[in-house]
Coordinates of C-alpha atoms in Angstrom, one line a residue:
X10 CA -6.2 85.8 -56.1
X11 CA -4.6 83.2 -54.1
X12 CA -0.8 83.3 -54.3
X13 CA 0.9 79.0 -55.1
X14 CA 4.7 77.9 -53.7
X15 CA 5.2 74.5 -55.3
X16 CA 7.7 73.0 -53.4
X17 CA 9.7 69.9 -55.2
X18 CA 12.6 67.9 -53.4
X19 CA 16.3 67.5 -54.9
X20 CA 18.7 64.7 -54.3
X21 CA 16.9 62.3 -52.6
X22 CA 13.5 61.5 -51.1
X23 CA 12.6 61.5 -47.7
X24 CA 14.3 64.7 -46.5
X25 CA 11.2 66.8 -45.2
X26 CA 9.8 68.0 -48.0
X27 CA 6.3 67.7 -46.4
X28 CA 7.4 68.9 -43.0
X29 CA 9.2 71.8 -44.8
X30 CA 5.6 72.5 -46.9
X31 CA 3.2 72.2 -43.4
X32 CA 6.1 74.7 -41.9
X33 CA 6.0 77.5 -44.3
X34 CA 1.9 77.0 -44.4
X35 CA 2.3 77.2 -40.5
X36 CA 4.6 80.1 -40.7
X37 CA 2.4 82.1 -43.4
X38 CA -0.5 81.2 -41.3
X39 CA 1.1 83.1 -37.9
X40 CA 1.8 85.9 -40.3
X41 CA -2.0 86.4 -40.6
X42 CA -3.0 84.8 -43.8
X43 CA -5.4 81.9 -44.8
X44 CA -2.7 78.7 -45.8
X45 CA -3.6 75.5 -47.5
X46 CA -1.8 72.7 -48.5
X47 CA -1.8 70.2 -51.1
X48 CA 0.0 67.3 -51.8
X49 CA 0.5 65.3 -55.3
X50 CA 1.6 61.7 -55.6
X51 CA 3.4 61.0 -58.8
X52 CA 1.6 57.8 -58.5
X53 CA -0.9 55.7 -60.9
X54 CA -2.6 54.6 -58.3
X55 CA -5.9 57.0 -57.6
X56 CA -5.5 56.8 -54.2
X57 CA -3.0 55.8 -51.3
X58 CA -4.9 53.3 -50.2
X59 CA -3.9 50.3 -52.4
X60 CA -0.4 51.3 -51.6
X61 CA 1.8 48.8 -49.4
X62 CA 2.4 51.2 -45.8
X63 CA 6.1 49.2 -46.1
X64 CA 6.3 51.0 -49.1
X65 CA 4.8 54.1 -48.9
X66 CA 4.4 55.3 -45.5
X67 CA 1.0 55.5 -43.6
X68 CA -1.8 56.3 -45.3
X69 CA -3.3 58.7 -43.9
X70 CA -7.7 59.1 -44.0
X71 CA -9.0 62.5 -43.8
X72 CA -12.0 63.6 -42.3
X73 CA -13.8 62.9 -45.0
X74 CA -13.0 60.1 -46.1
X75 CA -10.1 60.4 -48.3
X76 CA -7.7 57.4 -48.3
X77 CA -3.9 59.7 -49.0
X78 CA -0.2 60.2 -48.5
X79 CA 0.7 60.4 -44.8
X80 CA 1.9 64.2 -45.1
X81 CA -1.4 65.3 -45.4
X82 CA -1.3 64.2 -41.6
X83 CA 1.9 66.5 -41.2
X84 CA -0.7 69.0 -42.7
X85 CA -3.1 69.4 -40.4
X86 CA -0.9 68.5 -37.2
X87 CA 1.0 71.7 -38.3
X88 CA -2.3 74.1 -39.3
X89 CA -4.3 72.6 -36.6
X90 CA -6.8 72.2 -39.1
X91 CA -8.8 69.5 -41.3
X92 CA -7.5 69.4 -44.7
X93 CA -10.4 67.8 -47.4
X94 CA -10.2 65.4 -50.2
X95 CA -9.4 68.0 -52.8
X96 CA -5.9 68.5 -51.7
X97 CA -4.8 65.1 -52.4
X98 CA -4.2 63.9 -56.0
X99 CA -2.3 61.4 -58.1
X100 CA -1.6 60.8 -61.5
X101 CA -3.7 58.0 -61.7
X102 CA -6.8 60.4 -60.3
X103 CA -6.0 63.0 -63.0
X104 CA -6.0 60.7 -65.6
X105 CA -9.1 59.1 -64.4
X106 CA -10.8 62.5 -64.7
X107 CA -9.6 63.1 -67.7
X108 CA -10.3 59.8 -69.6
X109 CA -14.2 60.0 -67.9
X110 CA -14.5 63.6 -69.2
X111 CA -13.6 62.5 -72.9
X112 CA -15.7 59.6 -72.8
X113 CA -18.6 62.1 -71.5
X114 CA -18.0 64.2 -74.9
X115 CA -16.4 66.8 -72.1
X116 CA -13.7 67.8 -74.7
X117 CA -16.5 68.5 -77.1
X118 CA -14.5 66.0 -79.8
X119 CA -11.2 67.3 -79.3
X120 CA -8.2 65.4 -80.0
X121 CA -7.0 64.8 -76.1
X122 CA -3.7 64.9 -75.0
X123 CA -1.1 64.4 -72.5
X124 CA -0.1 68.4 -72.7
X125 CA -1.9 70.4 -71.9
X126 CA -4.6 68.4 -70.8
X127 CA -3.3 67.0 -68.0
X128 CA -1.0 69.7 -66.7
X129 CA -4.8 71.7 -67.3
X130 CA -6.7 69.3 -65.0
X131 CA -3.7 70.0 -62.2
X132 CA -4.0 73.5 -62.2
X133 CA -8.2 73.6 -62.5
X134 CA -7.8 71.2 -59.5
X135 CA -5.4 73.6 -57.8
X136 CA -7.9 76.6 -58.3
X137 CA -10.3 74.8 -56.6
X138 CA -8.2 74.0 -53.1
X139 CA -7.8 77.6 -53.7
X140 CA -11.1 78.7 -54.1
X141 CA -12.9 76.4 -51.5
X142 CA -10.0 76.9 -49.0
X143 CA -10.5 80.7 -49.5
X144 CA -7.2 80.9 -49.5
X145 CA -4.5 83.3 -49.8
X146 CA -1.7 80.9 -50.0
X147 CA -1.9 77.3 -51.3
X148 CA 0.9 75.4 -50.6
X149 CA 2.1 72.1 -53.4
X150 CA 4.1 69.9 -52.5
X151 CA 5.5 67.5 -55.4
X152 CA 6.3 64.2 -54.5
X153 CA 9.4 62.4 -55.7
X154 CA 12.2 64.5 -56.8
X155 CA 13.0 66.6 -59.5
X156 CA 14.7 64.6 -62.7
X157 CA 12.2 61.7 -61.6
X158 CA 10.0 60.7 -65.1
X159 CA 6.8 60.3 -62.7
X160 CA 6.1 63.7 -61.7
X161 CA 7.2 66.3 -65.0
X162 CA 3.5 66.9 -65.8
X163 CA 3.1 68.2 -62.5
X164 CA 6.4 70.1 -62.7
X165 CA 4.8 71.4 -66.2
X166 CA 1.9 72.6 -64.4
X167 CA 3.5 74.6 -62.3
X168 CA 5.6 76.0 -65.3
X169 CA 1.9 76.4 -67.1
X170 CA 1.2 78.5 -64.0
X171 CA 4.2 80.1 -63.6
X172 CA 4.1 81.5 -67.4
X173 CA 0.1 82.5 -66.7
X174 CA 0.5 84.3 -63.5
X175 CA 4.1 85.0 -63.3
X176 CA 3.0 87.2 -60.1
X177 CA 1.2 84.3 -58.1
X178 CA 3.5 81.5 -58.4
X179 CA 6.8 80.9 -56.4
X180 CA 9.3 77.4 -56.5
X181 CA 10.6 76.3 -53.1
X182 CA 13.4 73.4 -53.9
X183 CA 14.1 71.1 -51.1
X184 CA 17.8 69.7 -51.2
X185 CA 20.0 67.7 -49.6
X186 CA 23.7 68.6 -48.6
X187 CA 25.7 65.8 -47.9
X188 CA 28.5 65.5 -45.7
X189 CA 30.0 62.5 -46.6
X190 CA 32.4 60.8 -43.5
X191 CA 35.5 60.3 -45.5
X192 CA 35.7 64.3 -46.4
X193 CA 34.4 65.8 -43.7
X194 CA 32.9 68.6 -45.7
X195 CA 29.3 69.5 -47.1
X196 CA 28.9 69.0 -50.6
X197 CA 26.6 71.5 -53.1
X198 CA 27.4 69.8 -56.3
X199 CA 24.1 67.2 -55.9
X200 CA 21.8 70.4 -55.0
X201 CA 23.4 72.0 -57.9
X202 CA 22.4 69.6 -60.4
X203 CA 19.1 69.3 -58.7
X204 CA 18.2 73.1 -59.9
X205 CA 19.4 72.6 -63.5
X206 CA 17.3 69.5 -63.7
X207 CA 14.6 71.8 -62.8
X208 CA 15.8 74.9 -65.2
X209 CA 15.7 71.9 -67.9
X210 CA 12.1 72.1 -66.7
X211 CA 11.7 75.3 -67.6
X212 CA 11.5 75.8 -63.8
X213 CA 14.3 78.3 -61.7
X214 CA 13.7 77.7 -58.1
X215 CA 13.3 81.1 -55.9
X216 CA 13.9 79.4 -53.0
X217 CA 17.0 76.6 -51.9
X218 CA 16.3 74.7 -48.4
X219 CA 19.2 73.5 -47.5
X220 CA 18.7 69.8 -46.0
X221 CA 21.6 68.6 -44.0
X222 CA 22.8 67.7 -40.8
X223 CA 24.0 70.8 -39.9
X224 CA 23.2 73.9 -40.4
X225 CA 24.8 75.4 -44.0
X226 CA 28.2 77.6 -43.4
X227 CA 28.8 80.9 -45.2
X228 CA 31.3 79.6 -47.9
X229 CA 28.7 76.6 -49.5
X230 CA 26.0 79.1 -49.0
X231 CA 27.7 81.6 -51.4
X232 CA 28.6 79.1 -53.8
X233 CA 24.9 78.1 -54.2
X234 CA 24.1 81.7 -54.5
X235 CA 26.6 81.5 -57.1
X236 CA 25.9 78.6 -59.1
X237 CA 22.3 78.5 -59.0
X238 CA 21.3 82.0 -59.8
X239 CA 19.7 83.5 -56.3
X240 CA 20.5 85.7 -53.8
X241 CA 21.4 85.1 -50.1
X242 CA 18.8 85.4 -48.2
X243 CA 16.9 83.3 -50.6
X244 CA 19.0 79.7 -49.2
X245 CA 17.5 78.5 -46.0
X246 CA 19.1 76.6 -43.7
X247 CA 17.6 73.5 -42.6
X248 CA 19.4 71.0 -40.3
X249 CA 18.5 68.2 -38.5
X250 CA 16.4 68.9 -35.3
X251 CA 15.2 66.6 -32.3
X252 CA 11.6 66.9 -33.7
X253 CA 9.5 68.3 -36.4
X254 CA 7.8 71.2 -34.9
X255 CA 10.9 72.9 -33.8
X256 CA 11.6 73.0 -38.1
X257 CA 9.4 76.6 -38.2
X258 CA 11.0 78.1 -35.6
X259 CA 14.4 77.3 -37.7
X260 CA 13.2 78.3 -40.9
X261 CA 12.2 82.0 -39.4
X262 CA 15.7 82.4 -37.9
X263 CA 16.8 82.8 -41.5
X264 CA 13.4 85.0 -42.0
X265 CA 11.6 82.9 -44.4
X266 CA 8.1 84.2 -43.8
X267 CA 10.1 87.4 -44.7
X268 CA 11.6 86.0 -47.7
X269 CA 8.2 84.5 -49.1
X270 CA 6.1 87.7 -48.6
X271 CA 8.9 90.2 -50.3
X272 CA 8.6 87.8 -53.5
X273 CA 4.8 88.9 -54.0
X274 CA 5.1 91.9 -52.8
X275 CA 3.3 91.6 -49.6
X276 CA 3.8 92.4 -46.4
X277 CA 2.6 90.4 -42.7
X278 CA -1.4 91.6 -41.1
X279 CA 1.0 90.2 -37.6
X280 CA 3.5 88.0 -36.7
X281 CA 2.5 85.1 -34.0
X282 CA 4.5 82.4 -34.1
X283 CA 5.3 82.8 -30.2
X284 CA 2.6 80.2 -29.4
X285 CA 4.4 77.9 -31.6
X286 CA 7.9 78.4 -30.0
X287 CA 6.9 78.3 -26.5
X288 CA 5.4 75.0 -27.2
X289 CA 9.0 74.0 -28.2
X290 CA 10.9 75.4 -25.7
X291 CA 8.0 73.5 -23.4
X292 CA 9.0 70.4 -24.4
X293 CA 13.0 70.5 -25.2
X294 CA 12.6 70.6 -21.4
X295 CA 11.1 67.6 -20.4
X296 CA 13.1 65.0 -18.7
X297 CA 10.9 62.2 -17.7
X298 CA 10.8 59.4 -20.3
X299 CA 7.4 56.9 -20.7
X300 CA 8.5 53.4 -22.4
X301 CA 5.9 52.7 -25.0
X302 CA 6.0 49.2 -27.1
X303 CA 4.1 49.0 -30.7
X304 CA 3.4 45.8 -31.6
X305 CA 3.5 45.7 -35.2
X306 CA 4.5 44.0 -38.6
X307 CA 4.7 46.8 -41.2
X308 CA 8.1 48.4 -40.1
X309 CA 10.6 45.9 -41.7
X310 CA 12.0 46.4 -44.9
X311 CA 15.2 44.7 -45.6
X312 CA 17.6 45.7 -42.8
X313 CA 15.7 49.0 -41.6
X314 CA 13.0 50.0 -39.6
X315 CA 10.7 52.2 -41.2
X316 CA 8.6 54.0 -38.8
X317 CA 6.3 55.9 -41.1
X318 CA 3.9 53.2 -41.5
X319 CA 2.9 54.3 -37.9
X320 CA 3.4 57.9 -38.3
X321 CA 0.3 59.6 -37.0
X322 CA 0.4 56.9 -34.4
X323 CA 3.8 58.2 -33.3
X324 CA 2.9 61.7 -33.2
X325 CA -0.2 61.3 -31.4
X326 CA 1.5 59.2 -28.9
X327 CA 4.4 62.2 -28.3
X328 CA 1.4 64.6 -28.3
X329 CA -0.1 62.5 -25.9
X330 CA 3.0 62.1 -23.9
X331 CA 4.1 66.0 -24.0
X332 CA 1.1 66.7 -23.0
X333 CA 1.4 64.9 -19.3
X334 CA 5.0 66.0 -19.2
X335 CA 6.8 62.7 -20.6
X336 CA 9.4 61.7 -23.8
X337 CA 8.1 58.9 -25.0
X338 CA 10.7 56.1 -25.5
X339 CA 9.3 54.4 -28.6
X340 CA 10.3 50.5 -29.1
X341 CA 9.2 48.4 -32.7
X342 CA 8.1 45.0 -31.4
X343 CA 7.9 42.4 -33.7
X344 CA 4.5 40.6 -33.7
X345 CA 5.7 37.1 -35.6
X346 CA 8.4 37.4 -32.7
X347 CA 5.7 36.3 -30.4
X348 CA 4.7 33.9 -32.7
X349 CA 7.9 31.9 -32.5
X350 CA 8.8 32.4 -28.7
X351 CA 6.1 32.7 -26.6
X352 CA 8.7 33.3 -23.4
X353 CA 9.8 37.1 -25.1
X354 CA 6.8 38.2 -24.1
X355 CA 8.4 39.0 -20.8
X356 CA 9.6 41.6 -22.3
X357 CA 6.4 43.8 -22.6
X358 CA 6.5 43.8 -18.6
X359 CA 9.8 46.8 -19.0
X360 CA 7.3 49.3 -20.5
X361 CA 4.7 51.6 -19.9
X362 CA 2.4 50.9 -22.1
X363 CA 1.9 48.8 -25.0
X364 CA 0.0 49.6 -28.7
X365 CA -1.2 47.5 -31.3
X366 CA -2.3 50.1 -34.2
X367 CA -4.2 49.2 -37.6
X368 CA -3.2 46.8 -39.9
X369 CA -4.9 44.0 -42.1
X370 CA -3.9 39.8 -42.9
X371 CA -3.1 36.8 -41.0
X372 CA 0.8 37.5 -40.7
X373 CA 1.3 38.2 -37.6
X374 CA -2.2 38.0 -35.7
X375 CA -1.5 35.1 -33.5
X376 CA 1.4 37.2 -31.9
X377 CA -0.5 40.3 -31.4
X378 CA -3.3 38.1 -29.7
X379 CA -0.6 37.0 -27.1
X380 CA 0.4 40.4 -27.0
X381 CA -2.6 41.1 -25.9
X382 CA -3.4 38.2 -23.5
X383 CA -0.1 39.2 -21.7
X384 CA -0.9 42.6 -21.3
X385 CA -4.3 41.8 -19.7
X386 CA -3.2 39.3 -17.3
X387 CA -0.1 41.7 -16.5
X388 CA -2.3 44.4 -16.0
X389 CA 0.2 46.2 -18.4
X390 CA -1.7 49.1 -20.2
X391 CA -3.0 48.4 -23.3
X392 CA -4.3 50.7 -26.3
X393 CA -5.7 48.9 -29.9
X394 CA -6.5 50.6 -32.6
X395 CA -8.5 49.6 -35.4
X396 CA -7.2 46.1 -36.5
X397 CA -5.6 46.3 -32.8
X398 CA -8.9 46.9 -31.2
X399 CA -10.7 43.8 -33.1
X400 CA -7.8 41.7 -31.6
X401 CA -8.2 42.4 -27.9
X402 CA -11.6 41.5 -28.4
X403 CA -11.0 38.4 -29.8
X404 CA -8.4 37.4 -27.4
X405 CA -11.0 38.3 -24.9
X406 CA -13.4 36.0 -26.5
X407 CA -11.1 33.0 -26.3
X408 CA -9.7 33.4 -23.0
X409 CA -12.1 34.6 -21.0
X410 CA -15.4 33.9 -22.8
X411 CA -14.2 30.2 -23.2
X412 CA -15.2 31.1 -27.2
X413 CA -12.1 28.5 -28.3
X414 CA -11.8 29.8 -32.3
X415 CA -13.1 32.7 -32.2
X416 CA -11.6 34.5 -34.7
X417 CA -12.3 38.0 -37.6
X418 CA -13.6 36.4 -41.1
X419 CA -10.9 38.5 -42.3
X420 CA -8.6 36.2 -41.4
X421 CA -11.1 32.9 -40.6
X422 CA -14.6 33.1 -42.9
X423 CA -15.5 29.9 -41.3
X424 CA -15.0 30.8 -37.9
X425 CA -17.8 28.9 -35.5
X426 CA -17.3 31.9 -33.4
X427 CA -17.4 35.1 -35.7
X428 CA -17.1 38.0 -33.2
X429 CA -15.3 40.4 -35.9
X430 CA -17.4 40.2 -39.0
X431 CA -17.6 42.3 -42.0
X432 CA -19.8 45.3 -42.5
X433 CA -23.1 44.3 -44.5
X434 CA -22.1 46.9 -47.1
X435 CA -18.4 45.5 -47.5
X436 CA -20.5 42.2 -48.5
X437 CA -20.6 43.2 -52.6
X438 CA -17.8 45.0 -52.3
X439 CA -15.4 42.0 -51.5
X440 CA -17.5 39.7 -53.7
X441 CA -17.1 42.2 -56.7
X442 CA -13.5 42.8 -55.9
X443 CA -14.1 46.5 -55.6
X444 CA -11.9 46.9 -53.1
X445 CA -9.8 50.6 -53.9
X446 CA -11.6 53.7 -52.0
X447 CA -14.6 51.5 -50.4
X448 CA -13.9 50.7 -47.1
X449 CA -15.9 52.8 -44.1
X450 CA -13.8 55.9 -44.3
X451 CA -13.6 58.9 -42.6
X452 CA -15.4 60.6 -39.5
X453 CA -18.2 58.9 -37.8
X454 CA -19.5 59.9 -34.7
X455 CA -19.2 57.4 -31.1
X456 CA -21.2 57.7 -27.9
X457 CA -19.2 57.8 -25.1
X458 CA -20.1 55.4 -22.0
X459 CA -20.6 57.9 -18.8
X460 CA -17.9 56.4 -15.9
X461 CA -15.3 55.0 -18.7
X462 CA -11.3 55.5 -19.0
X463 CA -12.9 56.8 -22.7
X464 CA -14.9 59.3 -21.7
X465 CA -12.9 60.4 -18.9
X466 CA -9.7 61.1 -22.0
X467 CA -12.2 62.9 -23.9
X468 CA -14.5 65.0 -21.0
X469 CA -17.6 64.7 -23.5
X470 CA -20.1 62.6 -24.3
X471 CA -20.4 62.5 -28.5
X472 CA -17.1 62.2 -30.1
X473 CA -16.0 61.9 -33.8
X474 CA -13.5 59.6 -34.6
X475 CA -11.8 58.7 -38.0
X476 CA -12.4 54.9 -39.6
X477 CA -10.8 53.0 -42.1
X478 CA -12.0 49.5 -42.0
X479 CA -14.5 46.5 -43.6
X480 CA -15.0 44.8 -40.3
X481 CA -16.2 45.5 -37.1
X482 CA -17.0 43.9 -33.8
X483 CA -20.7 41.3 -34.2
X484 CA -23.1 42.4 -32.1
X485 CA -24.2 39.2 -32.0
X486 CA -22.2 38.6 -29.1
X487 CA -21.9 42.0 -27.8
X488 CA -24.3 40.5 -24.4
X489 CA -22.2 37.4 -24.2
X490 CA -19.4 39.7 -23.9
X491 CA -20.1 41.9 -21.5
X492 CA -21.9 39.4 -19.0
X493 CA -18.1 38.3 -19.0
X494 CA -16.7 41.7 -18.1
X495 CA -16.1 43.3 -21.4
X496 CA -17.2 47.1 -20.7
X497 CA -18.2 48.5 -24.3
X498 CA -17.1 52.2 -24.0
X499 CA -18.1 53.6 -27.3
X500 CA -20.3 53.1 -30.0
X501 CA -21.7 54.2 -33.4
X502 CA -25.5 55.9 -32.3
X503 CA -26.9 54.9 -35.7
X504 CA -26.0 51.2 -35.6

């Protein structure tokens, strides 16, 4: 029977709770076992894809074709492996199951409730990641943090669990230590109230990570031993590193794999995480630094920048860039920036290459297309993706296909020059306003052109690549297009 760590977050959000989840699934994994990982949203929505990425964070699309949180990403960059649609869920999803089960007579004309019924849904959707996943340990990661209203079913699943199969279930809290400025010292008190929030649960943590920026000393360490009922070895330390991946590497320096496998009563088939720290050493060396500009609009909020709307973007770009031996120097360009002052465009000439990922709307479109133009007549290098793709086409239409107006309906439905139009399915769908989960999602499959920059990356000829989209490029003027020099590199063999 498949053995479940819940791990919840303390204090605040944002602290690694799903880089902390993908690292002990990565370490349990190099210890020879099958890991999974599943994330729930304590949201109403039924998926992540009606969510604001300002707000939440990327959403992220699996393979097929679920619309989720971006740490589903972290996920599968950590186990090097596709993780499906069943490992995603939000309260809104539950309840939907739920309420379509009772008006199906599934209850057989029971009185339904909140508990058990929903914390029962959780934990039959948690056996089936389990059971499909084959897997000996399934990672659950609860979103929010503990205390929060939004997620105490979840956390009364995991107690349902916990009472059923008192040997299969394990609680990983994720804290934060504090070190405020003006004292110069870490504090325990918030982690402290953090765990008798969850004992008001009926919850006690077996496991404290301690988030900070720096590593936890001896004294704090023993008074969270003290205070919140575990033993030493059972309070990780977790500090702030350069980058993600190194975060395994920390967590087995205070024997976490260990730890985890001594509280079932288990013991490691190997131990093969050498891979994974080579690959950090690897790159804690690199020197050489590539200047890389995102053009954007979905990383302001307020006085902040917040980078995870472009996460998987970001990571592929360091992948990318570790790869050939670089850092990548990230910069957050503002697209309406363009808009305004067409003479900072200059600046796009200091870097290496420039990226305009996905995105959807008229804010900010005009500045990307300069972006763009720029970038082409500056022979800078230029990667679009998705929304950033349709652009460069478009800008290409108007500037060098003498297409004045040409335009996406997206943004223009009575452009005279409609060279990004929406799919023929999307059609109803936008008429009927049924617009949450039916975009084109997920993998489709794209010929490679032989002698193009494209298939040269990818050294084959039939790739898969992920989609998320209602429009696409009209291959109405697909000829027009390329009689003007537009090389179409890829494209869908069933269109």
């Amino acid at each position: 029977m498949a053995k479940f760590i819940f791990v919840c977050g303390g204090v605040m959000s944002g602290i690694g709770k799903g880089v902390a989840t993908a690292s002990i699934a990565r370490i349990l994994k190099s210890r020879g076992f099958r890991a999974t990982a599943v994330k729930i949203d304590p949201y109403i929505n039924v998926d992540a894809g009606t969510m604001n990425p300002t707000e939440h964070g990327e959403v992220f699309v699996t393979e097929d074709g679920m619309e989720c949180d971006q740490d589903v990403g972290n996920y599968e960059r950590f186990l090097d492996e596709n993780i499906p649609h069943e490992n995603y869920m939000t309260t809104g999803s539950v309840y939907q199951t739920v309420i379509e089960r009772e008006r199906n007579l599934g209850y057989n004309g029971k009185q339904v409730e909140v508990v058990p019924h929903i914390p029962q849904e959780v934990i039959h959707r948690l056996d089936r990641v389990a059971r499909k996943a084959k897997a000996d340990f399934v990672l659950v990661e609860i979103g929010g943090t503990v205390g929060e209203y939004q997620n105490i079913l979840f956390l009364e699943a995991a107690r349902m669990m916990r009472l059923a199969r008192p040997k299969d279930v394990l609680f990983a809290l994720v804290s934060y230590l504090p070190v405020p400025k003006m004292l110069g010292e870490m504090k325990t008190k918030p982690t402290q109230y953090a765990v008798r929030t969850m004992n008001a649960a009926g919850i006690q943590p077996d496991i404290i990570i301690a988030r900070s920026e720096v590593p936890i000393d001896e004294p704090r360490k023993k008074k969270l031993v003290l205070m919140c009922n575990l033993s030493e070895k059972d309070v990780i330390s977790a500090p702030d590193v350069k980058f993600i991946y190194e975060v395994p590497v920390n967590f087995e320096k205070d024997h976490l794999g260990d730890v985890v496998l001594a509280k079932f009563d288990m013991k490691s088939k190997r131990r093969d995480l050498k891979e994974w720290g080579d690959f950090v050493q690897r790159v804690r060396r690199i020197k050489k630094i590539v200047k890389i500009g995102i053009v954007g609009k979905y990383f302001g909020t307020g006085a902040f920048t917040l980078t995870d709307s472009y996460i998987s973007v970001i990571e592929a770009v360091k992948h990318a860039s570790w790869a050939l031996g670089f850092i990548p120097q990230i910069s957050w360009l503002d697209a309406e920036k363009y808009e305004k002052n067409k003479v900072a465009l200059k600046e796009l000439k200091s870097y290496d290459g420039i990226i305009i990922p996905g995105g959807f709307g008229s804010r900010g479109v005009e500045g990307k297309i300069r972006s763009i133009e720029f970038c082409r007549k500056n022979k800078i290098p230029y990667l679009g993706l998705c929304y950033g793709l349709q652009l460069a086409v478009i800008e290409f239409a108007r500037n060098v296909c003498g297409l004045k107006g040409a335009h996406t309906t997206e943004v223009n439905p009575k452009t005279k020059y409609p060279v990004i139009h929406t799919l023929p399915e999307q059609l109803v769908n936008i008429r009927e306003k049924r617009m949450g989960g039916s975009m084109r999602l997920g993998a489709y499959t794209c010929e490679l052109k032989a002698g193009t920059k494209a298939q040269a990356a990818y050294h084959t000829k039939l790739i898969s690549e992920r989609h998320r989209h209602r429009y696409e490029v009209n291959n109405d003027f697909l000829d027009e297009l390329e009689k003007k020099g537009l090389v179409i590199s890829g494209v869908n063999p069933e269109r």
